[in-house]
Amino acid sequence: MQRTSRAMFACLMPSPSRVTGAPVTMLNLAYTAIVFAWLFDPKGEGGLTRNLTARLMAALKL
């Protein structure tokens, strides 16, 4: 998951610099939470997932 988070940051950044540490870990945790929300979305319509994604990305300023 850390590699996935690093790849996500690499896609967001205009120049290929190496991002490590807390930002990568926070994105990893957010991404994992979003996946679990999607898996356990009670209505199956993705509303919970979309809401959580918007909130977490805003909290991470992404």
Coordinates of C-alpha atoms in Angstrom, one line a residue:
M1 CA 0.0 0.0 0.0
Q2 CA 2.9 2.4 0.6
R3 CA 4.1 1.8 -3.0
T4 CA 0.5 2.6 -4.2
S5 CA 0.5 5.8 -2.1
R6 CA 3.9 6.9 -3.5
A7 CA 2.6 6.2 -7.1
M8 CA -0.4 8.4 -6.4
F9 CA 1.8 11.2 -5.2
A10 CA 4.0 10.8 -8.2
C11 CA 0.9 11.3 -10.5
L12 CA 0.0 14.5 -8.6
M13 CA 3.4 16.1 -8.6
P14 CA 4.6 18.1 -11.6
S15 CA 8.2 17.0 -11.1
P16 CA 9.3 13.5 -10.2
S17 CA 10.5 14.1 -6.6
R18 CA 10.4 11.3 -4.0
V19 CA 7.8 11.8 -1.3
T20 CA 8.2 9.8 1.8
G21 CA 7.2 9.8 5.5
A22 CA 4.0 11.1 6.9
P23 CA 2.2 12.2 3.7
V24 CA 2.6 8.8 2.1
T25 CA 1.4 7.1 5.3
M26 CA -1.6 9.4 5.6
L27 CA -2.6 8.8 2.0
N28 CA -2.2 5.1 2.6
L29 CA -4.5 5.1 5.6
A30 CA -7.1 7.2 3.7
Y31 CA -7.0 4.9 0.7
T32 CA -7.4 1.9 2.9
A33 CA -10.4 3.5 4.7
I34 CA -12.0 4.3 1.3
V35 CA -11.5 0.7 0.1
F36 CA -13.1 -0.7 3.3
A37 CA -16.0 1.9 3.0
W38 CA -16.6 0.7 -0.5
L39 CA -16.6 -3.0 0.5
F40 CA -19.0 -2.4 3.3
D41 CA -21.2 0.3 1.8
P42 CA -24.6 -0.8 3.1
K43 CA -26.7 0.5 0.2
G44 CA -24.2 -0.6 -2.5
E45 CA -24.7 2.7 -4.3
G46 CA -21.4 4.2 -3.4
G47 CA -22.8 7.1 -1.4
L48 CA -20.8 6.3 1.7
T49 CA -17.6 5.9 -0.4
R50 CA -18.0 9.2 -2.3
N51 CA -18.7 11.1 0.9
L52 CA -15.8 9.6 2.7
T53 CA -13.5 10.1 -0.3
A54 CA -14.4 13.8 -0.5
R55 CA -13.9 14.4 3.2
L56 CA -10.6 12.5 3.4
M57 CA -9.1 14.2 0.3
A58 CA -10.1 17.6 1.7
A59 CA -8.5 16.7 5.0
L60 CA -5.3 15.7 3.3
K61 CA -5.5 18.8 1.0
L62 CA -5.5 16.7 -2.1

